[in-house]
Amino acid sequence: MRLPLTAIALTLATPATAQVPPGIDAAWLTPLPRPAIVTDRLPTREEAVRMAEYVSAAQIASMASKPIPVSTGGALDHMSSNWVSAAYYVGAARLARVSEDPRTLRFLTAVAEHYNYSVRGAKSGATMLNADDIAIGDLYAELYSRRRQEGTILPLRQRLDWQVPHLARSTETPALIWWWCDALFMAPPVLARMSAITRDPKYLAAADKEWRRTARLLWSPQHRLFFRDARFLDRKEANGQPIFWSRGNGWVVGGLARWLEAMPADYVGRAYYTDLFRTLMGRIGELQRADGLWPASLLAPDAYPEAETSGSAFFVYGMAWGINHGLLDRATYLPRVLKGWAALNRQVTPDGQLGAAQKTGDQPVHTRPEETGPYANGAYILAALEIADLNGPVQTLPQAEPGPDTPARIAATTPQPPAPATVVGAAEQARRAEEMAAVAKLSYEPATLGRAPEVAPMAPPPPAEQRRRAVARFAPDRLDDLLWENDLVAHRIYGPALEAKEPPSGSGIDAWAKRVRWPFMDRQLKFPNYHTDRGEGLDFYDVGRTRGAGGLGIWYQNKLWTSRNFSTYRIAQTGGDVARFSVDYRPWPVDVVRKVWETREFSLPLGTHFTQMRSTLQSDNTDPLIVGIGIGKVGAAGTRPTIIRDQAKGRMIFWGADDADHGRMGLAVLVDPKMVAGFAEDAENYLILLRVTPGQPFTYYTGSAWDRGGDVPDQAAWEAMVAKERPVF
């Protein structure tokens, strides 16, 4: 019989003896009683979970009884932040979702707190990219999903943000980032979960690119297995067969399952991974030995005839997972799962850990029955949990992130640091309590501002608000921005408040990247950093001092003279089939020879990438003006966009340089060819020049597109779209 949560929490929070080190729960040091192990049938859900709890408690007892090493890189059986321990944390975190015993989640929280939610590898670029050091990120993602505490995931996200441009590189390189197959377990699921948590697809997209590079090198279609790394492509066992390491392929199996759990069901290319999973598992099924386990070297069973569990546990997990998620046939694979489960349990040691686990390494070696490893225990727990789920229906993919815990459960599963050693006696304890109360009362709480958390995903609007419509809105809550968008594009210009706060802001036009068909700018702006893609789009185009996506100025003496931010606005139509508004710009100088001011009308219907603009320029003299309508020279350092100028058709087409995090933007300006006076450029802008008479309105169009928005995938598609436009001047 299990104790209620509150009773267990109280037991764990109270040290049993004075010898328990500070910060260690007494119950962590005491393994659970050994349950009856069911091997002659499918265990019930309760029986399988009880075995997972038993092995997890044994691993916790082992870790909690040892001093924590200062350097964790080579730690093999201690609590650490390296991959050895992180593979156990993966399984333990899944167990903590279903177990009523809070010791596992308390221990995991203590681990994360000890390492301050950080990842190893800061000493060089290569180590910053090391997949092994990202494995602990699964724990941080889990705790964030359950706690919604921003600090639990911000260091991980910062590291992944640094990695994304390298993973998503467009130029192929001789060396791979994930050059060994183990990496496919360690890092890709963490990146996929970050996309699921933030609804920013860049992490998943970047990981997808490197995953495929790794597979191109290490996957053997002939043998339907993965080589460990490039060194083994030509190596042979004594029997002449290639060396395919059991645990190496186990890492891939476990990584694929977790990768697919977080990948959206409609992700382009998802079928590649589901097909690969089925193919790999089919081959693994063929190689199971009569005793239910798999040999350390998959094609050389006689070379390593003894039991080896670290690879076998992942194979049992993968088969059960595949059945549970409809990817593998139950009738075919369930007998193999049960046979493997029985074999694994024959290797559980008297102290509760999974024995016969090959030591850390990179290839098959001989294994002794007493050898254990946190990674093997983590794989066993994953297998036990999937076997528990075999008692239920097939589950859909992707798998949702765990929901937030109640405050009571968070409190019960979050160890608190002991009071300083100086807090002794009733008076000092009372003073300490008063101090802690003052800290809570006097500390600034960011939530009071009502701003969305930095890492929170964009929640879709209610169904009634997901309809297509064209909107325009003045946004004093965002420094007087004027926003407009339809079902395809989103733009903004800047108002008086920003002019006062951030000189030299100006009259350039901002273009937002958008992938949903409903308005999203208002909701995106509620986040402190709206330059992050949370699933619907973002603002990554940097207007700066440029004309952006079609702002204008007066071209005089080979220089562009521009206005500051708009001064007044009028919204004429919003929320329907078209958005219409107009703005005024205060007089600005053109050298010392004249002043110019402007009124501009904007019109954006549904179903187009182009905003119509009708500009009326006034001046303190009647001489003709040369107006330069510009597209900003924006892009990453050292990169060059594409610019196409067509005077006969009055068009200037821009295709931006690749932003590894966010993709490319396309921009275009369409003008009346009869007004074109030529082209020019300055340090910040490409310009198409028009001859304009003061006081006489003229019309032009500005358009934008994003290659990740769903309808303009590349430069050719953007040029074709611009070519089809039939503007009315």
PDB file of N, CA, C and O in Angstrom, residues 552-562 588 590 594 624-629 677-683 685-690:
ATOM      1  N   LEU A 552      10.116  55.946 -47.688  1.00  0.00           N
ATOM      2  CA  LEU A 552      10.620  56.852 -48.726  1.00  0.00           C
ATOM      3  C   LEU A 552      11.379  58.028 -48.118  1.00  0.00           C
ATOM      4  O   LEU A 552      11.375  58.247 -46.903  1.00  0.00           O
ATOM      5  N   GLY A 553      12.036  58.781 -49.005  1.00  0.00           N
ATOM      6  CA  GLY A 553      12.740  60.006 -48.655  1.00  0.00           C
ATOM      7  C   GLY A 553      12.934  60.839 -49.902  1.00  0.00           C
ATOM      8  O   GLY A 553      12.504  60.448 -51.004  1.00  0.00           O
ATOM      9  N   ILE A 554      13.586  61.961 -49.750  1.00  0.00           N
ATOM     10  CA  ILE A 554      13.871  62.844 -50.887  1.00  0.00           C
ATOM     11  C   ILE A 554      15.343  62.686 -51.258  1.00  0.00           C
ATOM     12  O   ILE A 554      16.229  62.829 -50.417  1.00  0.00           O
ATOM     13  N   TRP A 555      15.577  62.347 -52.536  1.00  0.00           N
ATOM     14  CA  TRP A 555      16.934  62.147 -53.032  1.00  0.00           C
ATOM     15  C   TRP A 555      17.447  63.481 -53.569  1.00  0.00           C
ATOM     16  O   TRP A 555      16.927  64.029 -54.541  1.00  0.00           O
ATOM     17  N   TYR A 556      18.473  64.014 -52.902  1.00  0.00           N
ATOM     18  CA  TYR A 556      19.001  65.324 -53.305  1.00  0.00           C
ATOM     19  C   TYR A 556      20.502  65.324 -53.055  1.00  0.00           C
ATOM     20  O   TYR A 556      20.974  64.965 -51.969  1.00  0.00           O
ATOM     21  N   GLN A 557      21.248  65.713 -54.080  1.00  0.00           N
ATOM     22  CA  GLN A 557      22.702  65.775 -54.001  1.00  0.00           C
ATOM     23  C   GLN A 557      23.299  64.433 -53.530  1.00  0.00           C
ATOM     24  O   GLN A 557      24.180  64.374 -52.666  1.00  0.00           O
ATOM     25  N   ASN A 558      22.768  63.362 -54.154  1.00  0.00           N
ATOM     26  CA  ASN A 558      23.253  62.010 -53.844  1.00  0.00           C
ATOM     27  C   ASN A 558      23.121  61.632 -52.375  1.00  0.00           C
ATOM     28  O   ASN A 558      23.914  60.846 -51.837  1.00  0.00           O
ATOM     29  N   LYS A 559      22.083  62.153 -51.750  1.00  0.00           N
ATOM     30  CA  LYS A 559      21.823  61.818 -50.352  1.00  0.00           C
ATOM     31  C   LYS A 559      20.320  61.709 -50.158  1.00  0.00           C
ATOM     32  O   LYS A 559      19.544  62.445 -50.776  1.00  0.00           O
ATOM     33  N   LEU A 560      19.908  60.781 -49.288  1.00  0.00           N
ATOM     34  CA  LEU A 560      18.490  60.599 -48.992  1.00  0.00           C
ATOM     35  C   LEU A 560      18.132  61.354 -47.718  1.00  0.00           C
ATOM     36  O   LEU A 560      18.711  61.116 -46.656  1.00  0.00           O
ATOM     37  N   TRP A 561      17.149  62.262 -47.849  1.00  0.00           N
ATOM     38  CA  TRP A 561      16.694  63.072 -46.721  1.00  0.00           C
ATOM     39  C   TRP A 561      15.336  62.522 -46.279  1.00  0.00           C
ATOM     40  O   TRP A 561      14.404  62.448 -47.081  1.00  0.00           O
ATOM     41  N   THR A 562      15.245  62.102 -45.025  1.00  0.00           N
ATOM     42  CA  THR A 562      14.056  61.371 -44.573  1.00  0.00           C
ATOM     43  C   THR A 562      13.403  62.042 -43.373  1.00  0.00           C
ATOM     44  O   THR A 562      14.029  62.792 -42.617  1.00  0.00           O
ATOM     45  N   TRP A 588      10.275  67.975 -42.786  1.00  0.00           N
ATOM     46  CA  TRP A 588      11.676  67.657 -42.545  1.00  0.00           C
ATOM     47  C   TRP A 588      12.520  68.384 -43.581  1.00  0.00           C
ATOM     48  O   TRP A 588      12.052  68.690 -44.685  1.00  0.00           O
ATOM     49  N   VAL A 590      15.321  69.220 -46.453  1.00  0.00           N
ATOM     50  CA  VAL A 590      16.081  68.647 -47.561  1.00  0.00           C
ATOM     51  C   VAL A 590      17.275  69.569 -47.760  1.00  0.00           C
ATOM     52  O   VAL A 590      17.164  70.653 -48.366  1.00  0.00           O
ATOM     53  N   ARG A 594      15.015  73.407 -48.895  1.00  0.00           N
ATOM     54  CA  ARG A 594      13.571  73.338 -48.809  1.00  0.00           C
ATOM     55  C   ARG A 594      13.158  72.438 -47.651  1.00  0.00           C
ATOM     56  O   ARG A 594      13.954  71.709 -47.065  1.00  0.00           O
ATOM     57  N   PRO A 624       9.882  70.271 -58.763  1.00  0.00           N
ATOM     58  CA  PRO A 624       9.702  68.814 -58.697  1.00  0.00           C
ATOM     59  C   PRO A 624      10.652  68.178 -57.678  1.00  0.00           C
ATOM     60  O   PRO A 624      11.739  68.702 -57.380  1.00  0.00           O
ATOM     61  N   LEU A 625      10.247  67.033 -57.178  1.00  0.00           N
ATOM     62  CA  LEU A 625      11.029  66.276 -56.205  1.00  0.00           C
ATOM     63  C   LEU A 625      11.476  64.952 -56.830  1.00  0.00           C
ATOM     64  O   LEU A 625      10.752  64.357 -57.622  1.00  0.00           O
ATOM     65  N   ILE A 626      12.652  64.506 -56.444  1.00  0.00           N
ATOM     66  CA  ILE A 626      13.068  63.141 -56.746  1.00  0.00           C
ATOM     67  C   ILE A 626      12.900  62.340 -55.460  1.00  0.00           C
ATOM     68  O   ILE A 626      13.590  62.564 -54.466  1.00  0.00           O
ATOM     69  N   VAL A 627      11.961  61.419 -55.490  1.00  0.00           N
ATOM     70  CA  VAL A 627      11.641  60.604 -54.319  1.00  0.00           C
ATOM     71  C   VAL A 627      12.356  59.262 -54.440  1.00  0.00           C
ATOM     72  O   VAL A 627      12.293  58.607 -55.488  1.00  0.00           O
ATOM     73  N   GLY A 628      13.030  58.866 -53.375  1.00  0.00           N
ATOM     74  CA  GLY A 628      13.665  57.560 -53.321  1.00  0.00           C
ATOM     75  C   GLY A 628      12.868  56.634 -52.410  1.00  0.00           C
ATOM     76  O   GLY A 628      12.720  56.905 -51.221  1.00  0.00           O
ATOM     77  N   ILE A 629      12.306  55.586 -52.998  1.00  0.00           N
ATOM     78  CA  ILE A 629      11.614  54.566 -52.204  1.00  0.00           C
ATOM     79  C   ILE A 629      12.597  53.422 -51.986  1.00  0.00           C
ATOM     80  O   ILE A 629      13.177  52.904 -52.948  1.00  0.00           O
ATOM     81  N   ALA A 677      12.743  57.535 -62.424  1.00  0.00           N
ATOM     82  CA  ALA A 677      13.859  58.364 -62.874  1.00  0.00           C
ATOM     83  C   ALA A 677      15.183  57.618 -62.789  1.00  0.00           C
ATOM     84  O   ALA A 677      16.227  58.203 -63.087  1.00  0.00           O
ATOM     85  N   GLY A 678      15.143  56.360 -62.350  1.00  0.00           N
ATOM     86  CA  GLY A 678      16.369  55.584 -62.247  1.00  0.00           C
ATOM     87  C   GLY A 678      16.462  54.878 -60.908  1.00  0.00           C
ATOM     88  O   GLY A 678      15.487  54.777 -60.156  1.00  0.00           O
ATOM     89  N   PHE A 679      17.665  54.381 -60.619  1.00  0.00           N
ATOM     90  CA  PHE A 679      17.926  53.691 -59.363  1.00  0.00           C
ATOM     91  C   PHE A 679      19.146  54.300 -58.709  1.00  0.00           C
ATOM     92  O   PHE A 679      20.001  54.902 -59.369  1.00  0.00           O
ATOM     93  N   ALA A 680      19.254  54.125 -57.418  1.00  0.00           N
ATOM     94  CA  ALA A 680      20.414  54.597 -56.678  1.00  0.00           C
ATOM     95  C   ALA A 680      20.535  53.740 -55.428  1.00  0.00           C
ATOM     96  O   ALA A 680      19.694  52.884 -55.155  1.00  0.00           O
ATOM     97  N   GLU A 681      21.587  53.970 -54.687  1.00  0.00           N
ATOM     98  CA  GLU A 681      21.707  53.344 -53.383  1.00  0.00           C
ATOM     99  C   GLU A 681      22.653  54.166 -52.522  1.00  0.00           C
ATOM    100  O   GLU A 681      23.502  54.915 -53.019  1.00  0.00           O
ATOM    101  N   ASP A 682      22.441  54.056 -51.225  1.00  0.00           N
ATOM    102  CA  ASP A 682      23.376  54.657 -50.289  1.00  0.00           C
ATOM    103  C   ASP A 682      23.881  53.556 -49.362  1.00  0.00           C
ATOM    104  O   ASP A 682      23.695  52.369 -49.649  1.00  0.00           O
ATOM    105  N   ALA A 683      24.500  53.926 -48.278  1.00  0.00           N
ATOM    106  CA  ALA A 683      25.096  52.920 -47.406  1.00  0.00           C
ATOM    107  C   ALA A 683      24.060  52.005 -46.779  1.00  0.00           C
ATOM    108  O   ALA A 683      24.374  50.881 -46.379  1.00  0.00           O
ATOM    109  N   ASN A 685      20.496  51.678 -48.054  1.00  0.00           N
ATOM    110  CA  ASN A 685      19.290  51.371 -48.815  1.00  0.00           C
ATOM    111  C   ASN A 685      19.569  51.137 -50.294  1.00  0.00           C
ATOM    112  O   ASN A 685      20.463  51.763 -50.882  1.00  0.00           O
ATOM    113  N   TYR A 686      18.748  50.258 -50.890  1.00  0.00           N
ATOM    114  CA  TYR A 686      18.572  50.210 -52.330  1.00  0.00           C
ATOM    115  C   TYR A 686      17.379  51.104 -52.640  1.00  0.00           C
ATOM    116  O   TYR A 686      16.334  51.013 -51.992  1.00  0.00           O
ATOM    117  N   LEU A 687      17.510  51.935 -53.683  1.00  0.00           N
ATOM    118  CA  LEU A 687      16.485  52.941 -53.949  1.00  0.00           C
ATOM    119  C   LEU A 687      16.000  52.875 -55.390  1.00  0.00           C
ATOM    120  O   LEU A 687      16.803  52.705 -56.319  1.00  0.00           O
ATOM    121  N   ILE A 688      14.693  53.006 -55.553  1.00  0.00           N
ATOM    122  CA  ILE A 688      14.122  53.265 -56.860  1.00  0.00           C
ATOM    123  C   ILE A 688      13.647  54.706 -56.833  1.00  0.00           C
ATOM    124  O   ILE A 688      12.974  55.138 -55.880  1.00  0.00           O
ATOM    125  N   LEU A 689      14.032  55.514 -57.846  1.00  0.00           N
ATOM    126  CA  LEU A 689      13.806  56.955 -57.841  1.00  0.00           C
ATOM    127  C   LEU A 689      12.608  57.324 -58.709  1.00  0.00           C
ATOM    128  O   LEU A 689      12.477  56.849 -59.837  1.00  0.00           O
ATOM    129  N   LEU A 690      11.743  58.184 -58.190  1.00  0.00           N
ATOM    130  CA  LEU A 690      10.559  58.671 -58.901  1.00  0.00           C
ATOM    131  C   LEU A 690      10.596  60.186 -58.994  1.00  0.00           C
ATOM    132  O   LEU A 690      11.032  60.873 -58.060  1.00  0.00           O
TER     133      LEU A 690
END
